[in-house]
Amino acid sequence: FVKIKELYREQEKFLGQKITVGGWVRSVRGSKAFGFIVLNDGTFFEPLQIVYHDTLDNFGEVSKLNVGAAVIITGTLVATPEAKQPFEIQADTVEIEGASAPDYPLQKKRHTFEYLRTIAHLRPRTNTFQAVFRIRSLTAYAIHKFFQERGFVYVHTPLITGSDAEGAGEMFRVTTLDMENLPRTEEGRVDFHEDFFGKETNLTVSGQLNGEAYAQAFRDIYTFGPTFRAENSNTTRHAAEFWMIEPEMAFADLEENMNVAEAMLKYVIGYVLEEALEEMNFFNTFVDKGLLDRLNHVRNSEFVRITYTEAVELLEKNNQNFEYPVSWGSDLQTEHERYLTEEIFKKPVFVTNYPKEIKSFYMKQNPDGKTVAAVDCLVPGIGEIIGGSQREDDYEKLLARMDQLGLNRADYEFYLDLRKYGSTRHSGFGLGFERCIMYLTGMSNIRDVIPFPRTVNNCEL
Ligand code: 4AD
Ligand code: MG
């Protein structure tokens, strides 16, 4: 089979030639003597038009094809200079590979994203989701390319873990226990020592702690895999299962961490703008009119870098307009993140040195005793897209902080070891992959950038 992408990219090679294409019918318009099929084969954003005549043996059946049918077409590719599309196929044969039932849900009309979510198995056949999921694939590749070109080692961190990497307690439990018949301790608590692993195990919230172990061996590493959070956040930016990219760099401080994050985001923006022209133009036309201008601007300008304290000073001036007024010590909400990026700076902003109370136990404690060397990258339209930090590399300080927060030392023995044997300053960050795809496409709901979303109250398909 020839792919539709090849036809568009190497038109001259195929014009006048007899070719065979296979794909799915987007629409059929038939009259008594001839008809048109619009076909998409999944290889290219633009469809292909086919003209057929009553000379076909199965002319009657072809004219009655339903949208969604799979067909194999052989014919000649001819140029159509007057038409919207550059060429079409004059069909010799139309073979029906798989008919489509008349109740096919994707008829040729616009469907809402809400409705399409209920048919997540069919939505990749629509223009929007063809574009989203091709961008998702290309972005994953671009991220690997970015890190591999810089010598980072790709590390596969475990999905089933015994420790809580964020210390936030938002984990899905993994158990082999018989839920109908849970073993109990004398005090009546579930006895996880009866479990397959002999201890509580969970789905990972982050590969960072394991990543740090590998950074202390390979220097620069990254992870790229699924993570899970049992937080009850029913928003357009939270999923219970999402993918995260987590680079970790030995000998890097917070400044270098930001440099890598900024270079990475610019690299992926450049990559999709160059490799997915049709898709990006589609988003710019139908989803988010300012998208291309915005991304081109971001790609060529420096991100803002301010401290949390500076950010709070800026935000306090607008407190009367916030649902949650800000003061030093408060966690930044989405409304604040968006105000900073959309109203004040109009581009991505790194906010550094947050109060230690609102950040994770592993972040490096600053000399002021109040803040830690954290960094969040906030972007217009979304808010937080990256969270990272320089890590506490001092054994005693880390241990003291863990004790203060009541973390169970035994769960973090390996992590503490890293501070015992050749500890270095080191930093890393986590990029939420879905939020990155939202940023690149202008799509406004996380449910529409992951193939089969798992969110609060939704685990269908
Ligand atoms: O800020 P977070 O929680 O940071 C970490 O997990 C660190 N261990 C990262 C590191 O330093 N290696 O999460 C990182 C990013 C967030 O900025 C956000 O983009 C995304 O992961 N994220 C989510 N995306 C979708 N749904 C959720 N529930 C998310 N929680 C975090
Ligand atoms: Mg965060």
CSV table of C-alpha atoms and ligand atoms in Angstrom, one decimal:
chain,number,residue,atom,x,y,z
A,1,PHE,CA,0.0,0.0,0.0
A,2,VAL,CA,1.0,3.6,-0.6
A,3,LYS,CA,0.5,5.8,2.4
A,4,ILE,CA,-1.4,9.0,2.1
A,5,LYS,CA,1.5,10.9,3.7
A,6,GLU,CA,3.8,9.7,0.9
A,7,LEU,CA,1.3,11.1,-1.7
A,8,TYR,CA,1.4,14.5,-0.1
A,9,ARG,CA,5.1,14.5,0.4
A,10,GLU,CA,6.2,13.0,-2.9
A,11,GLN,CA,3.3,13.9,-5.2
A,12,GLU,CA,5.4,13.9,-8.4
A,13,LYS,CA,6.6,10.4,-7.9
A,14,PHE,CA,3.0,9.1,-7.8
A,15,LEU,CA,1.1,11.3,-10.2
A,16,GLY,CA,-0.2,9.3,-13.2
A,17,GLN,CA,0.7,6.0,-11.4
A,18,LYS,CA,-1.5,3.1,-10.5
A,19,ILE,CA,-1.5,2.8,-6.7
A,20,THR,CA,-3.3,1.1,-3.9
A,21,VAL,CA,-4.3,2.7,-0.7
A,22,GLY,CA,-6.1,1.3,2.4
A,23,GLY,CA,-8.1,3.4,4.9
A,24,TRP,CA,-11.3,4.3,6.5
A,25,VAL,CA,-14.2,6.2,4.9
A,26,ARG,CA,-14.8,9.7,6.2
A,27,SER,CA,-17.7,10.4,3.8
A,28,VAL,CA,-19.3,9.0,0.7
A,29,ARG,CA,-21.3,11.1,-1.8
A,30,GLY,CA,-22.8,9.1,-4.6
A,31,SER,CA,-25.0,9.9,-7.6
A,32,LYS,CA,-26.4,7.5,-10.3
A,33,ALA,CA,-23.2,7.3,-12.4
A,34,PHE,CA,-20.3,8.1,-10.0
A,35,GLY,CA,-19.4,9.2,-6.5
A,36,PHE,CA,-16.7,10.4,-4.1
A,37,ILE,CA,-15.1,8.8,-1.1
A,38,VAL,CA,-13.1,10.8,1.3
A,39,LEU,CA,-10.6,8.5,2.9
A,40,ASN,CA,-8.2,8.8,5.8
A,41,ASP,CA,-5.5,6.2,6.3
A,42,GLY,CA,-4.1,7.5,9.6
A,43,THR,CA,-0.7,8.3,8.1
A,44,PHE,CA,-1.4,12.0,7.4
A,45,PHE,CA,-3.6,14.7,8.7
A,46,GLU,CA,-5.1,15.5,5.2
A,47,PRO,CA,-7.5,13.0,3.7
A,48,LEU,CA,-7.5,11.7,0.2
A,49,GLN,CA,-10.4,12.0,-2.3
A,50,ILE,CA,-11.4,9.0,-4.5
A,51,VAL,CA,-13.6,9.2,-7.5
A,52,TYR,CA,-15.4,6.0,-8.6
A,53,HIS,CA,-17.8,5.3,-11.5
A,54,ASP,CA,-20.6,2.8,-12.2
A,55,THR,CA,-18.0,0.8,-14.1
A,56,LEU,CA,-17.1,-0.8,-10.7
A,57,ASP,CA,-18.5,-4.3,-10.3
A,58,ASN,CA,-19.7,-3.4,-6.8
A,59,PHE,CA,-20.8,0.1,-7.6
A,60,GLY,CA,-24.1,-0.3,-5.7
A,61,GLU,CA,-22.4,-1.6,-2.5
A,62,VAL,CA,-19.8,1.1,-2.6
A,63,SER,CA,-22.4,3.8,-3.0
A,64,LYS,CA,-24.1,2.5,0.1
A,65,LEU,CA,-20.9,2.4,2.3
A,66,ASN,CA,-21.3,3.8,5.7
A,67,VAL,CA,-18.9,6.2,7.3
A,68,GLY,CA,-16.1,4.3,9.1
A,69,ALA,CA,-15.9,1.4,6.7
A,70,ALA,CA,-12.5,0.1,5.9
A,71,VAL,CA,-11.7,-0.1,2.1
A,72,ILE,CA,-8.8,-0.9,-0.2
A,73,ILE,CA,-8.7,1.2,-3.3
A,74,THR,CA,-6.6,0.8,-6.5
A,75,GLY,CA,-6.6,3.4,-9.1
A,76,THR,CA,-4.6,6.2,-10.8
A,77,LEU,CA,-3.5,9.3,-9.0
A,78,VAL,CA,-4.4,12.5,-11.0
A,79,ALA,CA,-3.7,16.1,-10.3
A,80,THR,CA,-6.8,18.3,-9.6
A,81,PRO,CA,-5.5,21.9,-9.9
A,82,GLU,CA,-8.9,23.5,-9.6
A,83,ALA,CA,-9.9,21.7,-6.5
A,84,LYS,CA,-9.2,22.3,-2.8
A,85,GLN,CA,-7.2,19.1,-2.6
A,86,PRO,CA,-4.1,18.8,-4.8
A,87,PHE,CA,-5.0,15.4,-6.3
A,88,GLU,CA,-7.4,12.5,-6.3
A,89,ILE,CA,-7.6,8.8,-7.2
A,90,GLN,CA,-9.7,7.6,-10.1
A,91,ALA,CA,-10.6,4.2,-8.8
A,92,ASP,CA,-10.4,1.0,-10.7
A,93,THR,CA,-11.5,-1.1,-7.8
A,94,VAL,CA,-12.9,-0.5,-4.3
A,95,GLU,CA,-12.6,-3.5,-2.2
A,96,ILE,CA,-14.6,-3.5,1.0
A,97,GLU,CA,-12.3,-4.8,3.8
A,98,GLY,CA,-14.7,-4.2,6.7
A,99,ALA,CA,-18.1,-2.6,6.4
A,100,SER,CA,-19.3,-0.2,9.1
A,101,ALA,CA,-22.6,-0.4,10.9
A,102,PRO,CA,-25.1,2.4,10.2
A,103,ASP,CA,-25.0,3.4,13.9
A,104,TYR,CA,-21.3,4.4,13.7
A,105,PRO,CA,-21.1,7.3,16.2
A,106,LEU,CA,-18.7,9.5,14.2
A,107,GLN,CA,-20.9,10.9,11.5
A,108,LYS,CA,-19.7,13.8,9.4
A,109,LYS,CA,-20.5,16.6,11.8
A,110,ARG,CA,-18.9,18.3,14.7
A,111,HIS,CA,-19.0,16.5,18.0
A,112,THR,CA,-18.3,18.0,21.4
A,113,PHE,CA,-15.1,16.9,23.2
A,114,GLU,CA,-17.4,15.8,26.1
A,115,TYR,CA,-19.2,13.4,23.9
A,116,LEU,CA,-16.0,12.1,22.3
A,117,ARG,CA,-14.7,11.3,25.7
A,118,THR,CA,-17.5,8.7,26.1
A,119,ILE,CA,-16.2,7.0,23.0
A,120,ALA,CA,-12.4,7.2,23.7
A,121,HIS,CA,-11.9,4.0,21.6
A,122,LEU,CA,-13.2,5.8,18.5
A,123,ARG,CA,-12.2,9.4,19.0
A,124,PRO,CA,-8.6,8.8,17.6
A,125,ARG,CA,-10.4,8.6,14.2
A,126,THR,CA,-11.4,12.3,14.3
A,127,ASN,CA,-9.3,15.2,13.0
A,128,THR,CA,-8.7,16.7,16.4
A,129,PHE,CA,-7.6,13.5,18.1
A,130,GLN,CA,-5.5,12.5,15.1
A,131,ALA,CA,-3.7,15.7,15.6
A,132,VAL,CA,-3.5,15.5,19.4
A,133,PHE,CA,-2.1,12.0,19.5
A,134,ARG,CA,0.4,12.5,16.7
A,135,ILE,CA,1.7,15.5,18.6
A,136,ARG,CA,1.8,13.4,21.7
A,137,SER,CA,3.9,10.8,19.9
A,138,LEU,CA,6.2,13.3,18.3
A,139,THR,CA,6.7,15.1,21.6
A,140,ALA,CA,7.7,11.9,23.4
A,141,TYR,CA,10.2,11.3,20.7
A,142,ALA,CA,11.5,14.9,20.9
A,143,ILE,CA,12.0,14.6,24.7
A,144,HIS,CA,14.0,11.4,24.3
A,145,LYS,CA,16.0,13.0,21.5
A,146,PHE,CA,16.7,16.1,23.6
A,147,PHE,CA,18.1,14.1,26.5
A,148,GLN,CA,19.9,11.5,24.5
A,149,GLU,CA,21.7,14.1,22.5
A,150,ARG,CA,22.9,15.6,25.8
A,151,GLY,CA,24.2,12.2,27.1
A,152,PHE,CA,21.4,11.6,29.6
A,153,VAL,CA,20.8,7.9,30.5
A,154,TYR,CA,17.2,6.8,30.3
A,155,VAL,CA,16.4,5.0,33.5
A,156,HIS,CA,13.3,2.8,34.0
A,157,THR,CA,12.1,3.4,37.6
A,158,PRO,CA,9.7,1.0,39.2
A,159,LEU,CA,5.9,1.5,39.2
A,160,ILE,CA,5.3,-0.5,42.3
A,161,THR,CA,7.1,1.1,45.2
A,162,GLY,CA,7.5,0.9,49.0
A,163,SER,CA,8.2,4.6,49.6
A,164,ASP,CA,6.2,7.8,49.0
A,165,ALA,CA,8.4,9.9,46.8
A,166,GLU,CA,6.5,13.1,47.4
A,167,GLY,CA,5.7,12.3,51.1
A,168,ALA,CA,2.2,13.6,50.4
A,169,GLY,CA,0.3,10.3,51.0
A,170,GLU,CA,-1.6,10.4,47.7
A,171,MET,CA,-1.0,6.9,46.6
A,172,PHE,CA,-2.9,4.0,45.2
A,173,ARG,CA,-2.3,0.9,47.2
A,174,VAL,CA,-1.1,-2.2,45.5
A,175,THR,CA,-2.0,-5.4,47.3
A,176,THR,CA,-2.4,-9.1,46.8
A,177,LEU,CA,-4.5,-9.4,50.0
A,178,ASP,CA,-7.9,-10.9,49.8
A,179,MET,CA,-10.1,-7.8,50.2
A,180,GLU,CA,-13.1,-9.9,51.4
A,181,ASN,CA,-11.0,-11.4,54.1
A,182,LEU,CA,-8.4,-8.9,55.2
A,183,PRO,CA,-5.9,-10.2,57.8
A,184,ARG,CA,-5.9,-8.0,60.9
A,185,THR,CA,-3.3,-7.2,63.6
A,186,GLU,CA,-4.3,-7.6,67.2
A,187,GLU,CA,-5.3,-3.9,67.2
A,188,GLY,CA,-7.6,-4.5,64.3
A,189,ARG,CA,-5.5,-2.8,61.6
A,190,VAL,CA,-4.9,-4.4,58.3
A,191,ASP,CA,-1.8,-6.5,58.6
A,192,PHE,CA,0.2,-5.8,55.5
A,193,HIS,CA,2.9,-8.2,56.6
A,194,GLU,CA,0.6,-10.9,55.2
A,195,ASP,CA,0.9,-9.2,51.9
A,196,PHE,CA,2.9,-10.6,49.0
A,197,PHE,CA,5.6,-8.0,49.6
A,198,GLY,CA,5.3,-8.2,53.3
A,199,LYS,CA,4.8,-4.5,53.5
A,200,GLU,CA,2.6,-1.8,52.1
A,201,THR,CA,3.2,-1.2,48.5
A,202,ASN,CA,1.9,1.5,46.2
A,203,LEU,CA,1.8,2.7,42.7
A,204,THR,CA,4.6,5.3,42.3
A,205,VAL,CA,3.8,9.0,42.4
A,206,SER,CA,7.2,9.9,41.0
A,207,GLY,CA,10.4,8.1,39.9
A,208,GLN,CA,12.6,10.8,41.4
A,209,LEU,CA,14.0,9.0,44.4
A,210,ASN,CA,15.1,6.1,42.3
A,211,GLY,CA,16.3,8.5,39.6
A,212,GLU,CA,18.5,10.2,42.2
A,213,ALA,CA,20.2,6.9,42.9
A,214,TYR,CA,21.1,6.6,39.2
A,215,ALA,CA,22.2,10.2,38.9
A,216,GLN,CA,24.7,9.5,41.6
A,217,ALA,CA,26.1,6.8,39.3
A,218,PHE,CA,25.6,8.1,35.7
A,219,ARG,CA,25.6,11.8,36.5
A,220,ASP,CA,22.8,12.8,34.1
A,221,ILE,CA,19.7,10.6,33.8
A,222,TYR,CA,16.0,10.9,33.0
A,223,THR,CA,12.9,8.9,33.5
A,224,PHE,CA,9.9,8.9,31.3
A,225,GLY,CA,7.0,6.8,32.5
A,226,PRO,CA,3.5,6.6,34.0
A,227,THR,CA,2.9,7.9,37.5
A,228,PHE,CA,-0.2,7.7,39.7
A,229,ARG,CA,-1.8,10.1,42.1
A,230,ALA,CA,-4.8,9.3,44.3
A,231,GLU,CA,-5.6,13.0,44.9
A,232,ASN,CA,-9.2,13.9,44.7
A,233,SER,CA,-8.7,16.8,42.3
A,234,ASN,CA,-11.4,16.9,39.7
A,235,THR,CA,-10.0,19.6,37.5
A,236,THR,CA,-9.1,20.0,33.8
A,237,ARG,CA,-5.4,19.6,34.7
A,238,HIS,CA,-5.3,16.6,37.0
A,239,ALA,CA,-5.4,12.9,36.1
A,240,ALA,CA,-5.0,9.9,38.4
A,241,GLU,CA,-2.6,8.3,35.9
A,242,PHE,CA,-0.3,10.6,34.0
A,243,TRP,CA,3.1,10.5,32.4
A,244,MET,CA,6.1,12.3,33.8
A,245,ILE,CA,9.6,13.1,32.5
A,246,GLU,CA,12.1,13.4,35.4
A,247,PRO,CA,15.7,14.4,34.6
A,248,GLU,CA,18.1,14.3,37.5
A,249,MET,CA,21.6,15.8,37.3
A,250,ALA,CA,24.5,15.3,39.7
A,251,PHE,CA,26.7,18.4,40.3
A,252,ALA,CA,23.8,20.7,39.1
A,253,ASP,CA,22.4,23.5,41.1
A,254,LEU,CA,19.0,25.2,40.8
A,255,GLU,CA,20.2,27.6,38.1
A,256,GLU,CA,21.4,24.8,35.9
A,257,ASN,CA,18.2,22.9,36.6
A,258,MET,CA,16.2,25.9,35.2
A,259,ASN,CA,18.6,26.1,32.2
A,260,VAL,CA,17.9,22.5,31.2
A,261,ALA,CA,14.1,22.9,31.8
A,262,GLU,CA,14.0,26.0,29.6
A,263,ALA,CA,16.1,24.4,26.8
A,264,MET,CA,14.0,21.3,26.9
A,265,LEU,CA,10.7,23.2,26.5
A,266,LYS,CA,12.1,25.3,23.7
A,267,TYR,CA,13.4,22.2,22.0
A,268,VAL,CA,10.1,20.4,22.0
A,269,ILE,CA,8.2,23.5,20.9
A,270,GLY,CA,10.6,23.8,17.9
A,271,TYR,CA,10.3,20.1,17.2
A,272,VAL,CA,6.5,20.0,16.8
A,273,LEU,CA,6.4,23.3,15.0
A,274,GLU,CA,8.8,21.9,12.4
A,275,GLU,CA,7.6,18.3,12.3
A,276,ALA,CA,3.9,18.7,12.5
A,277,LEU,CA,3.0,21.7,10.4
A,278,GLU,CA,-0.5,20.5,9.4
A,279,GLU,CA,-1.5,19.5,12.9
A,280,MET,CA,-0.2,22.7,14.5
A,281,ASN,CA,-2.0,24.8,11.9
A,282,PHE,CA,-5.1,22.9,12.6
A,283,PHE,CA,-4.9,23.7,16.4
A,284,ASN,CA,-4.1,27.3,15.6
A,285,THR,CA,-7.3,27.5,13.4
A,286,PHE,CA,-9.8,25.4,15.3
A,287,VAL,CA,-8.7,25.2,18.9
A,288,ASP,CA,-6.6,28.1,20.0
A,289,LYS,CA,-6.2,31.1,17.7
A,290,GLY,CA,-3.1,32.6,19.3
A,291,LEU,CA,-1.2,29.3,19.6
A,292,LEU,CA,1.5,29.6,16.9
A,293,ASP,CA,2.3,33.2,17.7
A,294,ARG,CA,2.6,32.3,21.4
A,295,LEU,CA,4.8,29.3,20.9
A,296,ASN,CA,7.0,31.1,18.4
A,297,HIS,CA,7.4,33.9,20.9
A,298,VAL,CA,8.2,31.6,23.7
A,299,ARG,CA,10.7,29.7,21.7
A,300,ASN,CA,12.7,32.9,21.0
A,301,SER,CA,12.5,34.7,24.3
A,302,GLU,CA,13.9,34.1,27.8
A,303,PHE,CA,11.7,32.7,30.5
A,304,VAL,CA,11.2,34.9,33.5
A,305,ARG,CA,12.9,33.9,36.8
A,306,ILE,CA,11.6,35.3,40.1
A,307,THR,CA,11.5,34.1,43.7
A,308,TYR,CA,8.4,33.0,45.5
A,309,THR,CA,8.8,36.1,47.7
A,310,GLU,CA,8.8,38.4,44.6
A,311,ALA,CA,5.9,36.6,43.2
A,312,VAL,CA,3.8,37.0,46.3
A,313,GLU,CA,4.6,40.7,46.3
A,314,LEU,CA,3.3,41.0,42.8
A,315,LEU,CA,0.2,38.9,43.6
A,316,GLU,CA,-0.7,40.7,46.8
A,317,LYS,CA,-1.4,43.9,44.7
A,318,ASN,CA,-4.2,42.0,43.0
A,319,ASN,CA,-5.6,40.3,46.1
A,320,GLN,CA,-9.0,41.9,45.8
A,321,ASN,CA,-9.6,40.0,42.5
A,322,PHE,CA,-8.6,36.6,43.7
A,323,GLU,CA,-10.8,34.0,45.2
A,324,TYR,CA,-8.0,33.0,47.5
A,325,PRO,CA,-6.0,36.1,48.5
A,326,VAL,CA,-2.2,35.5,48.8
A,327,SER,CA,0.2,36.2,51.6
A,328,TRP,CA,3.7,34.9,52.3
A,329,GLY,CA,3.4,31.3,53.1
A,330,SER,CA,0.4,30.4,51.0
A,331,ASP,CA,0.5,27.9,48.3
A,332,LEU,CA,0.0,29.4,44.8
A,333,GLN,CA,-3.3,28.4,43.3
A,334,THR,CA,-4.0,28.1,39.6
A,335,GLU,CA,-5.6,31.5,39.6
A,336,HIS,CA,-2.3,33.0,40.9
A,337,GLU,CA,-0.2,31.0,38.6
A,338,ARG,CA,-2.3,32.1,35.6
A,339,TYR,CA,-2.3,35.8,36.7
A,340,LEU,CA,1.5,35.8,36.9
A,341,THR,CA,1.9,34.2,33.4
A,342,GLU,CA,-1.1,35.6,31.6
A,343,GLU,CA,-1.5,39.1,33.0
A,344,ILE,CA,1.9,40.2,34.3
A,345,PHE,CA,4.6,38.4,32.2
A,346,LYS,CA,2.7,36.8,29.3
A,347,LYS,CA,5.3,34.0,29.0
A,348,PRO,CA,6.6,31.1,31.1
A,349,VAL,CA,7.8,32.0,34.5
A,350,PHE,CA,10.1,30.1,36.9
A,351,VAL,CA,9.3,30.7,40.5
A,352,THR,CA,12.0,29.7,43.0
A,353,ASN,CA,12.6,29.3,46.7
A,354,TYR,CA,9.2,28.5,48.1
A,355,PRO,CA,8.5,28.2,51.8
A,356,LYS,CA,9.6,24.8,53.0
A,357,GLU,CA,6.2,24.1,54.6
A,358,ILE,CA,4.5,23.8,51.2
A,359,LYS,CA,7.1,21.8,49.5
A,360,SER,CA,8.5,18.2,49.7
A,361,PHE,CA,10.8,16.9,52.3
A,362,TYR,CA,13.7,16.2,49.9
A,363,MET,CA,14.3,19.8,48.8
A,364,LYS,CA,17.5,21.6,49.7
A,365,GLN,CA,17.0,23.9,52.7
A,366,ASN,CA,18.1,27.4,52.0
A,367,PRO,CA,20.4,29.3,54.5
A,368,ASP,CA,17.4,31.6,55.5
A,369,GLY,CA,15.9,28.6,57.3
A,370,LYS,CA,12.5,29.4,55.8
A,371,THR,CA,12.7,28.4,52.2
A,372,VAL,CA,13.8,25.5,50.0
A,373,ALA,CA,15.6,25.5,46.6
A,374,ALA,CA,12.4,24.6,44.8
A,375,VAL,CA,11.4,25.7,41.3
A,376,ASP,CA,8.1,25.5,39.5
A,377,CYS,CA,7.7,26.5,35.9
A,378,LEU,CA,4.4,28.2,35.2
A,379,VAL,CA,3.0,28.7,31.7
A,380,PRO,CA,0.1,30.8,30.3
A,381,GLY,CA,-3.1,28.8,29.9
A,382,ILE,CA,-2.2,26.0,32.3
A,383,GLY,CA,-0.2,27.1,35.4
A,384,GLU,CA,2.3,24.7,36.7
A,385,ILE,CA,3.9,22.5,34.0
A,386,ILE,CA,7.1,21.6,35.8
A,387,GLY,CA,8.0,21.1,39.5
A,388,GLY,CA,11.6,20.6,40.5
A,389,SER,CA,14.3,21.4,43.0
A,390,GLN,CA,17.8,21.2,44.1
A,391,ARG,CA,17.9,18.2,46.5
A,392,GLU,CA,19.0,18.2,50.1
A,393,ASP,CA,22.4,16.5,49.8
A,394,ASP,CA,23.3,16.7,53.5
A,395,TYR,CA,22.6,13.5,55.4
A,396,GLU,CA,21.9,15.1,58.8
A,397,LYS,CA,19.7,17.9,57.4
A,398,LEU,CA,17.7,15.5,55.3
A,399,LEU,CA,17.2,13.1,58.2
A,400,ALA,CA,16.1,15.9,60.5
A,401,ARG,CA,13.5,17.1,58.0
A,402,MET,CA,12.2,13.6,57.5
A,403,ASP,CA,11.8,13.2,61.3
A,404,GLN,CA,10.1,16.6,61.6
A,405,LEU,CA,7.6,15.5,59.0
A,406,GLY,CA,7.1,12.1,60.5
A,407,LEU,CA,8.3,10.0,57.6
A,408,ASN,CA,9.2,6.4,58.3
A,409,ARG,CA,13.0,6.2,58.0
A,410,ALA,CA,12.9,2.5,57.2
A,411,ASP,CA,11.1,3.3,53.9
A,412,TYR,CA,13.9,5.7,52.8
A,413,GLU,CA,17.0,3.8,53.9
A,414,PHE,CA,18.3,3.6,50.3
A,415,TYR,CA,17.6,7.3,49.8
A,416,LEU,CA,19.6,8.2,52.9
A,417,ASP,CA,22.4,6.0,51.7
A,418,LEU,CA,22.9,8.3,48.7
A,419,ARG,CA,23.9,11.0,51.2
A,420,LYS,CA,26.4,8.7,52.9
A,421,TYR,CA,28.4,7.5,49.9
A,422,GLY,CA,29.8,10.3,47.8
A,423,SER,CA,26.9,12.7,48.1
A,424,THR,CA,27.0,15.5,45.5
A,425,ARG,CA,24.9,18.6,45.0
A,426,HIS,CA,22.2,17.6,42.5
A,427,SER,CA,19.0,18.8,41.0
A,428,GLY,CA,16.1,17.7,38.9
A,429,PHE,CA,12.6,18.3,37.8
A,430,GLY,CA,9.4,16.7,36.7
A,431,LEU,CA,7.6,17.7,33.6
A,432,GLY,CA,3.9,16.6,33.5
A,433,PHE,CA,3.7,15.2,30.0
A,434,GLU,CA,0.0,15.7,29.5
A,435,ARG,CA,0.3,19.4,30.6
A,436,CYS,CA,3.1,19.7,28.1
A,437,ILE,CA,0.8,18.4,25.4
A,438,MET,CA,-2.0,20.8,26.5
A,439,TYR,CA,0.5,23.6,26.2
A,440,LEU,CA,1.7,22.6,22.7
A,441,THR,CA,-1.8,22.0,21.3
A,442,GLY,CA,-4.0,24.6,23.1
A,443,MET,CA,-6.3,21.7,24.2
A,444,SER,CA,-7.8,22.8,27.5
A,445,ASN,CA,-8.7,19.5,29.2
A,446,ILE,CA,-6.2,16.9,30.3
A,447,ARG,CA,-8.8,14.2,29.4
A,448,ASP,CA,-8.3,15.1,25.8
A,449,VAL,CA,-4.6,14.6,25.6
A,450,ILE,CA,-4.2,11.1,27.0
A,451,PRO,CA,-5.7,8.2,25.0
A,452,PHE,CA,-7.7,6.6,27.8
A,453,PRO,CA,-7.9,9.1,30.7
A,454,ARG,CA,-8.1,7.9,34.3
A,455,THR,CA,-9.5,10.8,36.4
A,456,VAL,CA,-11.8,11.1,39.4
A,457,ASN,CA,-14.9,8.9,38.7
A,458,ASN,CA,-13.7,7.8,35.3
A,459,CYS,CA,-11.9,4.6,34.5
A,460,GLU,CA,-13.9,3.4,31.6
A,461,LEU,CA,-12.4,1.5,28.6
B,1,4AD,O1,5.3,19.0,41.2
B,1,4AD,P1,5.3,17.5,41.2
B,1,4AD,O2,4.4,16.8,42.1
B,1,4AD,O3,6.8,17.1,41.3
B,1,4AD,C1,7.3,15.8,41.4
B,1,4AD,O4,6.7,14.8,41.4
B,1,4AD,C2,8.8,15.7,41.6
B,1,4AD,N1,9.2,14.4,42.1
B,1,4AD,C3,9.4,16.0,40.3
B,1,4AD,C4,10.9,16.0,40.3
B,1,4AD,O5,11.5,17.0,40.9
B,1,4AD,N2,11.6,15.0,39.8
B,1,4AD,O6,4.9,16.9,39.7
B,1,4AD,C5,5.6,17.3,38.6
B,1,4AD,C6,4.7,17.7,37.5
B,1,4AD,C7,3.8,18.9,37.8
B,1,4AD,O7,4.5,20.1,37.6
B,1,4AD,C8,2.7,18.7,36.8
B,1,4AD,O8,3.0,19.1,35.5
B,1,4AD,C9,2.6,17.2,36.7
B,1,4AD,O9,3.8,16.6,37.2
B,1,4AD,N3,1.5,16.6,37.6
B,1,4AD,C10,0.3,16.2,37.1
B,1,4AD,N4,-0.1,16.1,35.9
B,1,4AD,C11,-1.4,15.6,35.7
B,1,4AD,N5,-2.1,15.1,36.8
B,1,4AD,C12,-1.7,15.2,38.0
B,1,4AD,N6,-2.5,14.8,39.0
B,1,4AD,C13,-0.4,15.8,38.3
B,1,4AD,N7,0.3,16.0,39.4
B,1,4AD,C14,1.5,16.5,38.9
B,2,MG,MG,4.3,20.5,42.0
